[in-house]
Tab-separated table of N, CA and C in Angstrom:
chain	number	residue	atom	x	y	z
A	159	UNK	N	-16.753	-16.461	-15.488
A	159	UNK	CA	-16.250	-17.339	-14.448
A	159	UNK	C	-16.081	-18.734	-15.047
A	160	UNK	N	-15.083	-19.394	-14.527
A	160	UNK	CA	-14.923	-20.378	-14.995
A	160	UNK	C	-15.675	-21.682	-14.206
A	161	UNK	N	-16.211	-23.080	-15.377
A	161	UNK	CA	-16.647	-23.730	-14.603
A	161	UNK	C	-15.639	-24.744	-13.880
A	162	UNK	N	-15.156	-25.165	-12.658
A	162	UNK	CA	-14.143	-26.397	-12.097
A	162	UNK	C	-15.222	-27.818	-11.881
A	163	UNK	N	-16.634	-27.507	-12.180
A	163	UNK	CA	-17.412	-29.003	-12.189
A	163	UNK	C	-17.760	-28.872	-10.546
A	164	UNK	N	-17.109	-27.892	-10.272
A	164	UNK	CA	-17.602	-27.796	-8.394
A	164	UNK	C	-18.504	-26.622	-7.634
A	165	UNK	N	-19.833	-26.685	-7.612
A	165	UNK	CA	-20.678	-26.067	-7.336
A	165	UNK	C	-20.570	-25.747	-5.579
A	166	UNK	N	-20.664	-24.272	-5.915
A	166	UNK	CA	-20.641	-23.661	-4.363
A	166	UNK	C	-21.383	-22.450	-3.922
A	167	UNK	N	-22.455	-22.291	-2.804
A	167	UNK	CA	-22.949	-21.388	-2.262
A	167	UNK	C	-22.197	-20.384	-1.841
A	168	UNK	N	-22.380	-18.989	-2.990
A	168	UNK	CA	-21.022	-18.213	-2.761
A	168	UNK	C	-21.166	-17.622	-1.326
A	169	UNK	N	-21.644	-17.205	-0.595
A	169	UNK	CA	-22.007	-16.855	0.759
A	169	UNK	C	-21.444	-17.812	1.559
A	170	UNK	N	-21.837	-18.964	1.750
A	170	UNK	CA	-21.892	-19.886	2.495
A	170	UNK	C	-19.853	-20.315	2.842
A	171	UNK	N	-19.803	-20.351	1.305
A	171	UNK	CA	-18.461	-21.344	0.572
A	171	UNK	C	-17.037	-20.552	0.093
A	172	UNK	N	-17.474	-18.999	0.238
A	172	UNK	CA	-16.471	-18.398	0.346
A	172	UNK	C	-14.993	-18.765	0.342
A	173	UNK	N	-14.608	-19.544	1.522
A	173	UNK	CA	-13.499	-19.934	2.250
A	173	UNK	C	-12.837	-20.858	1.137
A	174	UNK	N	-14.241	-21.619	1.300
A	174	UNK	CA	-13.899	-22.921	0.302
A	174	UNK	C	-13.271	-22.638	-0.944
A	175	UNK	N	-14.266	-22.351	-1.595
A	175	UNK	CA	-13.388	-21.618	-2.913
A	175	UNK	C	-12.619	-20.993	-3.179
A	176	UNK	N	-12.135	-20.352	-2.655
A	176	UNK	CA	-10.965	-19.481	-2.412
A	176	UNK	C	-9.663	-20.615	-2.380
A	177	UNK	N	-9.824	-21.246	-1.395
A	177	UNK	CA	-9.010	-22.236	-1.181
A	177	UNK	C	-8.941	-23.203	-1.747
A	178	UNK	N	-10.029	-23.481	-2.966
A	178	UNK	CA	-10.247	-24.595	-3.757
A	178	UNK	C	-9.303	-23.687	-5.308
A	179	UNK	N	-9.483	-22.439	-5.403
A	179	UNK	CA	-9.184	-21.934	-6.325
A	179	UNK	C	-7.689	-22.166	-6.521
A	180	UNK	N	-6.892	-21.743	-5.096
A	180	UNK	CA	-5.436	-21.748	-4.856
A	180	UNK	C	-5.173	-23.204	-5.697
A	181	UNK	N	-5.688	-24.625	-4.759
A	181	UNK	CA	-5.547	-25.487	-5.041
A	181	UNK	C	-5.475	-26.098	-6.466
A	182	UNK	N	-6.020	-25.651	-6.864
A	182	UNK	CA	-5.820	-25.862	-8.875
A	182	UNK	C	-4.972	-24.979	-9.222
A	183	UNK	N	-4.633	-23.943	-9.036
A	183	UNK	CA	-3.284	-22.824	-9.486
A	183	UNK	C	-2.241	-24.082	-8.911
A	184	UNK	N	-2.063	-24.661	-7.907
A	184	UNK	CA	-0.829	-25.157	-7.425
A	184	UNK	C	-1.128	-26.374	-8.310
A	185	UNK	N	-1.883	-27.061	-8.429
A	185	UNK	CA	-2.515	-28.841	-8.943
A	185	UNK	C	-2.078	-28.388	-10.828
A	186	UNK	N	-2.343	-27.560	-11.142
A	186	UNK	CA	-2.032	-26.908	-12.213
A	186	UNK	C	-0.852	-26.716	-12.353
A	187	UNK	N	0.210	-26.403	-11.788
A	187	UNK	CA	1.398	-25.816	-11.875
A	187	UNK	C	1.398	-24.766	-12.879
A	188	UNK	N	0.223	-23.462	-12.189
A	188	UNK	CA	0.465	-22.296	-12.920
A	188	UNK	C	1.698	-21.768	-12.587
A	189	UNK	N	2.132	-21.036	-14.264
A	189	UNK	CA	3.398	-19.900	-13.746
A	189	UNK	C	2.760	-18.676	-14.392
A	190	UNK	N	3.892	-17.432	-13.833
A	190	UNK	CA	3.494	-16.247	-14.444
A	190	UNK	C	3.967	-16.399	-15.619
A	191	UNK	N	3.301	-15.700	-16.489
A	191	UNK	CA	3.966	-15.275	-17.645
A	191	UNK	C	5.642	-14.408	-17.328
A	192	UNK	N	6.478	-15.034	-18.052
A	192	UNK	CA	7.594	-14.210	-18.671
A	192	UNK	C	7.764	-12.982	-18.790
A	193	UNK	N	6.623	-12.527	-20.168
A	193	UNK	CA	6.980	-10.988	-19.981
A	193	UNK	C	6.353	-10.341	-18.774
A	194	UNK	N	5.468	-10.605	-18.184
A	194	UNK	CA	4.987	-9.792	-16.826
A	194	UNK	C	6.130	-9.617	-16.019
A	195	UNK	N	6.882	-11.014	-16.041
A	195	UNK	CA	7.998	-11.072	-14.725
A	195	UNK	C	9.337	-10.451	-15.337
A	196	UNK	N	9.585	-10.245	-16.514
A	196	UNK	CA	10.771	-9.707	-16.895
A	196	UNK	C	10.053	-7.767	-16.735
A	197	UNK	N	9.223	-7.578	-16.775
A	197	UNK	CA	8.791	-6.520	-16.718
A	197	UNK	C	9.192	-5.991	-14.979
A	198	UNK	N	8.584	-6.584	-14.301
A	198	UNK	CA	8.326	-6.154	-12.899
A	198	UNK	C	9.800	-6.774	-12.998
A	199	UNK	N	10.612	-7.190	-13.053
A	199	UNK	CA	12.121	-6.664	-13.348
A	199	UNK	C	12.818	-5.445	-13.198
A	200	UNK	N	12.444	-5.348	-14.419
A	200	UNK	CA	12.991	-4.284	-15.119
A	200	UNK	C	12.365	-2.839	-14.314
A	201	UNK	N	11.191	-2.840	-13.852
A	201	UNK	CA	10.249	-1.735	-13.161
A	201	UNK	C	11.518	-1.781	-11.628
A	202	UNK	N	11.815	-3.235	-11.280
A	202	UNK	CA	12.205	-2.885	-10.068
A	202	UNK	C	13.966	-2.017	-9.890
A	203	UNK	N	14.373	-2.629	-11.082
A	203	UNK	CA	15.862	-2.630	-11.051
A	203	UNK	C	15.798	-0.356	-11.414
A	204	UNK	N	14.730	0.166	-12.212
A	204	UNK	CA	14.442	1.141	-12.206
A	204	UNK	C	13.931	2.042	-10.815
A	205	UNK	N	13.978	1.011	-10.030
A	205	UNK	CA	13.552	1.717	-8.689
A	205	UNK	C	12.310	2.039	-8.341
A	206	UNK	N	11.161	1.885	-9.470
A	206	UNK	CA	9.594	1.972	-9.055
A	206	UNK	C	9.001	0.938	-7.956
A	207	UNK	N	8.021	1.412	-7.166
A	207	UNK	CA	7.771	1.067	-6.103
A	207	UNK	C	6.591	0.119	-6.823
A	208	UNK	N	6.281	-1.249	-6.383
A	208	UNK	CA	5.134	-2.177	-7.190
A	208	UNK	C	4.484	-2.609	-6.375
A	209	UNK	N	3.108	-2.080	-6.448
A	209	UNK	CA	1.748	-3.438	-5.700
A	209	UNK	C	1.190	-4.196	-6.085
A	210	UNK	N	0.268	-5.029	-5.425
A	210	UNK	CA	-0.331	-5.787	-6.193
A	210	UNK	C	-1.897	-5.371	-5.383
A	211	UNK	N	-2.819	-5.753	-6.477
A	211	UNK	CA	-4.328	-4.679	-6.037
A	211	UNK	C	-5.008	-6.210	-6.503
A	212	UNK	N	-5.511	-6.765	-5.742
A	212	UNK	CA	-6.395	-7.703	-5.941
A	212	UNK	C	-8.037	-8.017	-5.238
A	213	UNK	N	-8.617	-8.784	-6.164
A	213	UNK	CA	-9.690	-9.465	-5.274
A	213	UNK	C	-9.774	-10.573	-4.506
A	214	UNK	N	-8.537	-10.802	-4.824
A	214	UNK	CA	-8.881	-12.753	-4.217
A	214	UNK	C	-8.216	-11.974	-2.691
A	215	UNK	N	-8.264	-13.396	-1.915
A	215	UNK	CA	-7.696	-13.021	-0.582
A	215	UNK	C	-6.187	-12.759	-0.475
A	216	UNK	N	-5.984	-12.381	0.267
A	216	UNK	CA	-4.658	-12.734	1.382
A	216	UNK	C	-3.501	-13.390	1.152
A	217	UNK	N	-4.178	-14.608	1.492
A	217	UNK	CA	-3.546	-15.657	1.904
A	217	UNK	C	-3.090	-16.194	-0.264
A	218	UNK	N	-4.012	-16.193	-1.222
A	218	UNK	CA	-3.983	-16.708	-2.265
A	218	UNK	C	-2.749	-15.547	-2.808
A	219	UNK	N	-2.739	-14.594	-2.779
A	219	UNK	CA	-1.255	-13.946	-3.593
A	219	UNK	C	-0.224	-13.918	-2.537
A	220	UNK	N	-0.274	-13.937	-1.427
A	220	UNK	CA	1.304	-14.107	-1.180
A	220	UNK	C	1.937	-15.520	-1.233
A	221	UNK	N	0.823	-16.384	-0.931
A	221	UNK	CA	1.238	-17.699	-1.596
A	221	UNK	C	1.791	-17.474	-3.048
A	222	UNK	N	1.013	-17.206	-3.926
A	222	UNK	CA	1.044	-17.371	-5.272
A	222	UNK	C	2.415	-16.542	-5.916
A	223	UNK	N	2.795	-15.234	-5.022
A	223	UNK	CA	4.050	-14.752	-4.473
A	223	UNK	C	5.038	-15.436	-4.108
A	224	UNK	N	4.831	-16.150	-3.305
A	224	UNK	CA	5.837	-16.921	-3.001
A	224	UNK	C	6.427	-18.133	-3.625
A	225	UNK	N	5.362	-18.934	-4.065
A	225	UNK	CA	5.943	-19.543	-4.835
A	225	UNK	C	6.485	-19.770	-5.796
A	226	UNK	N	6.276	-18.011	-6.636
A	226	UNK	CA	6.741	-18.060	-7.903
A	226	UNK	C	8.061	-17.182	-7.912
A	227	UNK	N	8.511	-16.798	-6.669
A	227	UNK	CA	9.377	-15.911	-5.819
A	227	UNK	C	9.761	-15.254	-6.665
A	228	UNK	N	8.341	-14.280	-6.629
A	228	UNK	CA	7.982	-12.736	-6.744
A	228	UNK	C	8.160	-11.937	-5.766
A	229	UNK	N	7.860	-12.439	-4.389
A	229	UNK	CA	7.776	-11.470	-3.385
A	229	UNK	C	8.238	-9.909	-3.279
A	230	UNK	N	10.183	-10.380	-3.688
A	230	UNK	CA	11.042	-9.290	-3.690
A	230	UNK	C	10.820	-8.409	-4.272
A	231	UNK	N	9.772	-8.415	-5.509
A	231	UNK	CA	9.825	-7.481	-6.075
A	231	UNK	C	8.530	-6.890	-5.961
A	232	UNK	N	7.342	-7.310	-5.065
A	232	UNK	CA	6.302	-6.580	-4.639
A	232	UNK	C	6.730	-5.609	-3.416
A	233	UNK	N	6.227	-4.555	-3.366
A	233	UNK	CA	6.510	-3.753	-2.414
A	233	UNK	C	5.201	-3.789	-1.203
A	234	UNK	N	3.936	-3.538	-1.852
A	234	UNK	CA	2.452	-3.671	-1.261
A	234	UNK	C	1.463	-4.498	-1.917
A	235	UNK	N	0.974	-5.121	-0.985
A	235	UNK	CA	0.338	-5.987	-1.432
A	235	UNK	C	-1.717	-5.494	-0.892
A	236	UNK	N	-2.480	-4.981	-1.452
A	236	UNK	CA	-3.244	-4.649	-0.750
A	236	UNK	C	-4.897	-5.483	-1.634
A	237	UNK	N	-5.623	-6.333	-0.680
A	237	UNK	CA	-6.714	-7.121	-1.364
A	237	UNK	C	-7.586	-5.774	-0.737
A	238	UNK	N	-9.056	-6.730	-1.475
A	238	UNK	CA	-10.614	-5.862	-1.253
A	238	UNK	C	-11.083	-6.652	0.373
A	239	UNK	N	-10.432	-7.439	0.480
A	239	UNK	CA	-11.137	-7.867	2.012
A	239	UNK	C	-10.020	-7.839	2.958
A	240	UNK	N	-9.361	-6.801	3.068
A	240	UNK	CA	-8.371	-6.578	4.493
A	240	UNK	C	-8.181	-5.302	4.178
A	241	UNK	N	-8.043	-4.872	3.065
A	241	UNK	CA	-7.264	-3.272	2.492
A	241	UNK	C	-8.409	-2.028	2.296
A	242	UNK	N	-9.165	-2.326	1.381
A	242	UNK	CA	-10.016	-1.813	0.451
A	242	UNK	C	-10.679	-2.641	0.035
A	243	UNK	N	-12.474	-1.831	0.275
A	243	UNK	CA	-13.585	-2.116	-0.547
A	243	UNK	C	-14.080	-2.472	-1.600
A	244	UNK	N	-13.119	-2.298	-2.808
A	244	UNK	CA	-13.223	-2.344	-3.892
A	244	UNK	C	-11.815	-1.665	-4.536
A	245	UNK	N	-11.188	-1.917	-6.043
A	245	UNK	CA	-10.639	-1.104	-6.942
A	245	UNK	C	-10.663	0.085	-6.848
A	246	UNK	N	-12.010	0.301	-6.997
A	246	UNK	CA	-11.982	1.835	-7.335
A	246	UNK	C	-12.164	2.918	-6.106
A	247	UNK	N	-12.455	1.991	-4.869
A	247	UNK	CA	-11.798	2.961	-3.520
A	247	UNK	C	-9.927	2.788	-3.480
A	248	UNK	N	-9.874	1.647	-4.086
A	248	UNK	CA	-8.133	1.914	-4.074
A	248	UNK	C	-7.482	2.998	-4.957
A	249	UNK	N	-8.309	3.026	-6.044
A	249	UNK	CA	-7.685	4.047	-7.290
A	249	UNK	C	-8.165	5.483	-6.477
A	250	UNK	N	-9.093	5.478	-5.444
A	250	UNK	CA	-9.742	7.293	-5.479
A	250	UNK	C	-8.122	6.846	-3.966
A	251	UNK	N	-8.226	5.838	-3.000
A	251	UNK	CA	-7.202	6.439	-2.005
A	251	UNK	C	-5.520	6.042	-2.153
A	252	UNK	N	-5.164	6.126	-3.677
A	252	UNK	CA	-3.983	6.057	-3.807
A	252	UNK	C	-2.543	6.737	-3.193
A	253	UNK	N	-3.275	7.903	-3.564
A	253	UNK	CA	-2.174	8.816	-2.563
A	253	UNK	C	-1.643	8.409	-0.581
A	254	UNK	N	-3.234	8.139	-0.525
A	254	UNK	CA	-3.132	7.907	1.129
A	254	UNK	C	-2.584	6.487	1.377
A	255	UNK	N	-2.525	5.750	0.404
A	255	UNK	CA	-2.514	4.051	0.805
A	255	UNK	C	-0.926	3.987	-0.125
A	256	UNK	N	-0.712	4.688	-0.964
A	256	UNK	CA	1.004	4.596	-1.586
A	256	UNK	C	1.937	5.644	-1.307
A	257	UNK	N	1.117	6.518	-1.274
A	257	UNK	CA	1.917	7.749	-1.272
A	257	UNK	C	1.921	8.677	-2.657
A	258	UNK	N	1.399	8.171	-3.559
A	258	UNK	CA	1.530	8.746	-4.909
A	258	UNK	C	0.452	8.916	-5.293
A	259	UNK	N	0.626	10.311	-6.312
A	259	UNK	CA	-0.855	10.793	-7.127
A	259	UNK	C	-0.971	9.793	-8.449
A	260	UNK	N	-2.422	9.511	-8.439
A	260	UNK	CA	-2.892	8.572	-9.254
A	260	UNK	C	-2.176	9.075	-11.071
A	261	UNK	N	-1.581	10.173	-11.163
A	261	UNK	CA	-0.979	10.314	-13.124
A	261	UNK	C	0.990	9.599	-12.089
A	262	UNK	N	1.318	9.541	-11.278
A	262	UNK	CA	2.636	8.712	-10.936
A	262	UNK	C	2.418	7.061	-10.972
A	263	UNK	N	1.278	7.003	-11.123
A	263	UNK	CA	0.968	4.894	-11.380
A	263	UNK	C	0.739	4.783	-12.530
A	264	UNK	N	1.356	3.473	-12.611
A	264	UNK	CA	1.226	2.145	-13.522
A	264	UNK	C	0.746	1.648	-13.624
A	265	UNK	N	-0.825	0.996	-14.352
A	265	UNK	CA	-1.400	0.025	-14.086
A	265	UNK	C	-1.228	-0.942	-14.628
A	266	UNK	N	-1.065	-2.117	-14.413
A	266	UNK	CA	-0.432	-3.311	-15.370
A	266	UNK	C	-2.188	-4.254	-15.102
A	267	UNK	N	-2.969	-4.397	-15.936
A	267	UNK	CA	-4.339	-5.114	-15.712
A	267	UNK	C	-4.893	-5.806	-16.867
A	268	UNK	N	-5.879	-6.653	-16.785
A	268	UNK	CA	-6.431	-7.588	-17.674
A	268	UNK	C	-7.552	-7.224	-18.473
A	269	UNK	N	-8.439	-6.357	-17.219
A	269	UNK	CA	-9.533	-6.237	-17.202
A	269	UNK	C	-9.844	-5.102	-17.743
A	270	UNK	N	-10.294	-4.820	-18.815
A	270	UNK	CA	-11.060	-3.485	-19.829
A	270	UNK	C	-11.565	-2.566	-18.763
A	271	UNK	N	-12.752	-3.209	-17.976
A	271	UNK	CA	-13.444	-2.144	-16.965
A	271	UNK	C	-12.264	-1.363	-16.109
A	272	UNK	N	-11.432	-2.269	-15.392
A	272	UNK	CA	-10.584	-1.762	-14.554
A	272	UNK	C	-9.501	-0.481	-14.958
A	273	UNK	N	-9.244	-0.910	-16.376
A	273	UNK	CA	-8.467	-0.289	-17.313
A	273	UNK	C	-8.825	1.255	-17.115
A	274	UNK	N	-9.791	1.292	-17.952
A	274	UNK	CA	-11.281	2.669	-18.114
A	274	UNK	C	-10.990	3.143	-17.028
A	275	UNK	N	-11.661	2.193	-15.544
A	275	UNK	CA	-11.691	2.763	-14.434
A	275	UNK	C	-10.514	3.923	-14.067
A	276	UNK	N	-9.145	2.926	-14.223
A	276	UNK	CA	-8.040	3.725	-13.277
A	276	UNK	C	-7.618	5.188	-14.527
A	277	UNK	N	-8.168	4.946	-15.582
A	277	UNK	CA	-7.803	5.897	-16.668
A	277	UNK	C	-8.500	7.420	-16.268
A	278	UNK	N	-9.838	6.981	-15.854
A	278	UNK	CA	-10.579	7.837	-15.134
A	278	UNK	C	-9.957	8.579	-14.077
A	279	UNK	N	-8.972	7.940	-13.459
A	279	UNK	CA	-8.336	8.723	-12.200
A	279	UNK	C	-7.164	9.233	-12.769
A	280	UNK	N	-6.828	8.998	-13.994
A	280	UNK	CA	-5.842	10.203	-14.408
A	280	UNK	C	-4.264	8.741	-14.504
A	281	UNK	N	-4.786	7.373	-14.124
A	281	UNK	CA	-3.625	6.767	-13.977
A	281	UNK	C	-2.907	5.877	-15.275
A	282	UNK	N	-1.708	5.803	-15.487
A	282	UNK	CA	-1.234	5.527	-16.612
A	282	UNK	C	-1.336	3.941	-16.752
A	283	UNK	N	-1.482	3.039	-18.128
A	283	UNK	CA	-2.149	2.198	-17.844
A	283	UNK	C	-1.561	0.739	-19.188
A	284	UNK	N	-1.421	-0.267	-18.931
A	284	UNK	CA	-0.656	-1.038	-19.618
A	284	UNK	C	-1.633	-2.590	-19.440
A	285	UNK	N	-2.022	-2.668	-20.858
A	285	UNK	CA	-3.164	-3.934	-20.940
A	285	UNK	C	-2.428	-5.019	-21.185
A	286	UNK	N	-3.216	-6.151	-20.266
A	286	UNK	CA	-2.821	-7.498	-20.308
A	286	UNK	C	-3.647	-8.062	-20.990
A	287	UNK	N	-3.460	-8.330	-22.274
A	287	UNK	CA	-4.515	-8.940	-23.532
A	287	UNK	C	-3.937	-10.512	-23.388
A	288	UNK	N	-5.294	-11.438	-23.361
A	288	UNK	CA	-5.016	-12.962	-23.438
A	288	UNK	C	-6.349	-13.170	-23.635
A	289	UNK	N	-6.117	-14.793	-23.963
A	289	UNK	CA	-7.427	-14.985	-24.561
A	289	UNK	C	-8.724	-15.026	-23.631
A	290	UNK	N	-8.373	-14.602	-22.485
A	290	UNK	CA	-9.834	-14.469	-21.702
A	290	UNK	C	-10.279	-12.829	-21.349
A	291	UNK	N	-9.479	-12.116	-22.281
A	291	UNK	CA	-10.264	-10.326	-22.237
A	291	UNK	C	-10.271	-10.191	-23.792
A	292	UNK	N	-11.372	-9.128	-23.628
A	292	UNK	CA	-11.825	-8.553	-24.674
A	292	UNK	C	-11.317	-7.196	-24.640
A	293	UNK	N	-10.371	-6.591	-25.670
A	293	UNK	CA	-9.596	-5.296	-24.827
A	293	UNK	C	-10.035	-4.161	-26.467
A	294	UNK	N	-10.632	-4.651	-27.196
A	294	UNK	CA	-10.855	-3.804	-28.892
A	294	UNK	C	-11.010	-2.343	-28.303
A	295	UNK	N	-11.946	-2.735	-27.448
A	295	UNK	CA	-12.252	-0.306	-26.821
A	295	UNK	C	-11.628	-0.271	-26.164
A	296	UNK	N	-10.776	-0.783	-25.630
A	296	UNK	CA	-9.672	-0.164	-24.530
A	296	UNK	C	-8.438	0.331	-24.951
A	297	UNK	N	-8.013	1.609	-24.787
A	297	UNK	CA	-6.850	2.470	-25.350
A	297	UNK	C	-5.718	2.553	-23.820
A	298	UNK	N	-5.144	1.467	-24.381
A	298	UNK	CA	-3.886	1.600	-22.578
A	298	UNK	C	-2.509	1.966	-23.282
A	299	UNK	N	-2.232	2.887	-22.400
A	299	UNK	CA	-1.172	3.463	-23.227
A	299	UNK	C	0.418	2.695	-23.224
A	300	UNK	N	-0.224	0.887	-23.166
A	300	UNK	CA	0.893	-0.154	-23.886
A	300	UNK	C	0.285	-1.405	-23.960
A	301	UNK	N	0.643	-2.372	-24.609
A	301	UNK	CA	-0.094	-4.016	-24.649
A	301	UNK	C	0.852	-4.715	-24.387
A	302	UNK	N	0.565	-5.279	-23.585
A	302	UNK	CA	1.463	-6.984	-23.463
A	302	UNK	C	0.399	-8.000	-23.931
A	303	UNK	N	1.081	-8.515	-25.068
A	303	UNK	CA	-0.440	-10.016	-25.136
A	303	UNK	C	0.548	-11.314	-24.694
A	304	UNK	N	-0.313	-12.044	-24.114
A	304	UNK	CA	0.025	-13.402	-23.524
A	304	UNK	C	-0.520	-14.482	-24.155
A	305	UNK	N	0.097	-15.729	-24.281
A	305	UNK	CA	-0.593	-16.941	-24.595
A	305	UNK	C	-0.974	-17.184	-23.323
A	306	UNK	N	-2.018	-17.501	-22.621
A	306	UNK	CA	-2.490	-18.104	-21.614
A	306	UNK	C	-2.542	-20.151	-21.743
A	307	UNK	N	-2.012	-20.429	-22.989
A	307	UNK	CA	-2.122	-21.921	-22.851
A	307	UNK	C	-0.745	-21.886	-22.586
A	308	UNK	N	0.306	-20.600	-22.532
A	308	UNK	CA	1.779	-21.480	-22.230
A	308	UNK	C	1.941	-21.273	-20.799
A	309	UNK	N	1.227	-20.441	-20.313
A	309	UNK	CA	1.274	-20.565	-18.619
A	309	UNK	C	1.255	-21.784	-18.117
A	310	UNK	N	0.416	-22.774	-18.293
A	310	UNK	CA	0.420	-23.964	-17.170
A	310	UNK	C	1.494	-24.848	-18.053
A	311	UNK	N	1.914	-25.191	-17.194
A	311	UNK	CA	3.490	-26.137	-17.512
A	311	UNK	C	2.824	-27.716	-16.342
A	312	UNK	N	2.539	-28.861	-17.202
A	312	UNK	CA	2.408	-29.815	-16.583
A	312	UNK	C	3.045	-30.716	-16.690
């Protein structure tokens, strides 16, 4: 986790942070990376159906959607606090929540564990290597690596 110098009772401050988090993505003028977005392109113009599976809230990716006007090319958007419990109740109720058996997905992810995880369900899987994952044991059957210092444009 990263430190912002701003200490918060995660129980308590929830809201806050969340909303403090957005606020530096925008104060930041984060963008997506390029190849992600020429990708989910190219996925869409192919006709694959694209979600987005997150932890943060709601309200923080369709913003973050919107402003980087992605939207069009998300199809579902499903978090852990309105959708699903967790990842890995999303990866076991894929079929019921997309329509598709978990070897018909894509996973496009950062995260090694998550990686493993959805590999476990049989789902096909494409690592987002930057300098904040460690991906050496992870076998995804593609890499995108990112500079994460050319994302923020100030």
């Amino acid at each position: 986790e990263r430190d912002f110098g701003v200490r918060f009772d995660k129980a308590k401050d929830l809201p806050l942070r969340s909303e403090h988090f957005l606020h530096l993505l925008v104060e930041q003028n984060l963008q997506p990376n390029s190849a992600i977005v020429s990708l989910l392109r190219l996925l869409k113009t192919k006709s694959f159906k694209i979600g987005v599976l997150s932890t943060q809230k709601r309200f923080i990716i369709t913003t973050l959607l919107q402003r980087w006007g992605l939207e069009e090319y998300i199809d579902h958007v499903f978090t852990t606090n309105d959708s699903v419990s967790s990842k890995e109740e999303a990866f076991a109720r894929s079929e019921e929540l997309l329509g598709f058996r978990p070897s018909e997905i894509l996973l496009i992810e950062d995260s090694p564990q998550v990686i493993k995880l959805a590999q476990s369900y049989g789902m096909r899987t494409i690592a987002v290597v930057h300098s904040l994952t460690k991906m050496d044991a992870v076998r995804a059957d593609a890499v995108i690596r990112i500079d994460t210092k050319a994302m923020a444009h100030h």
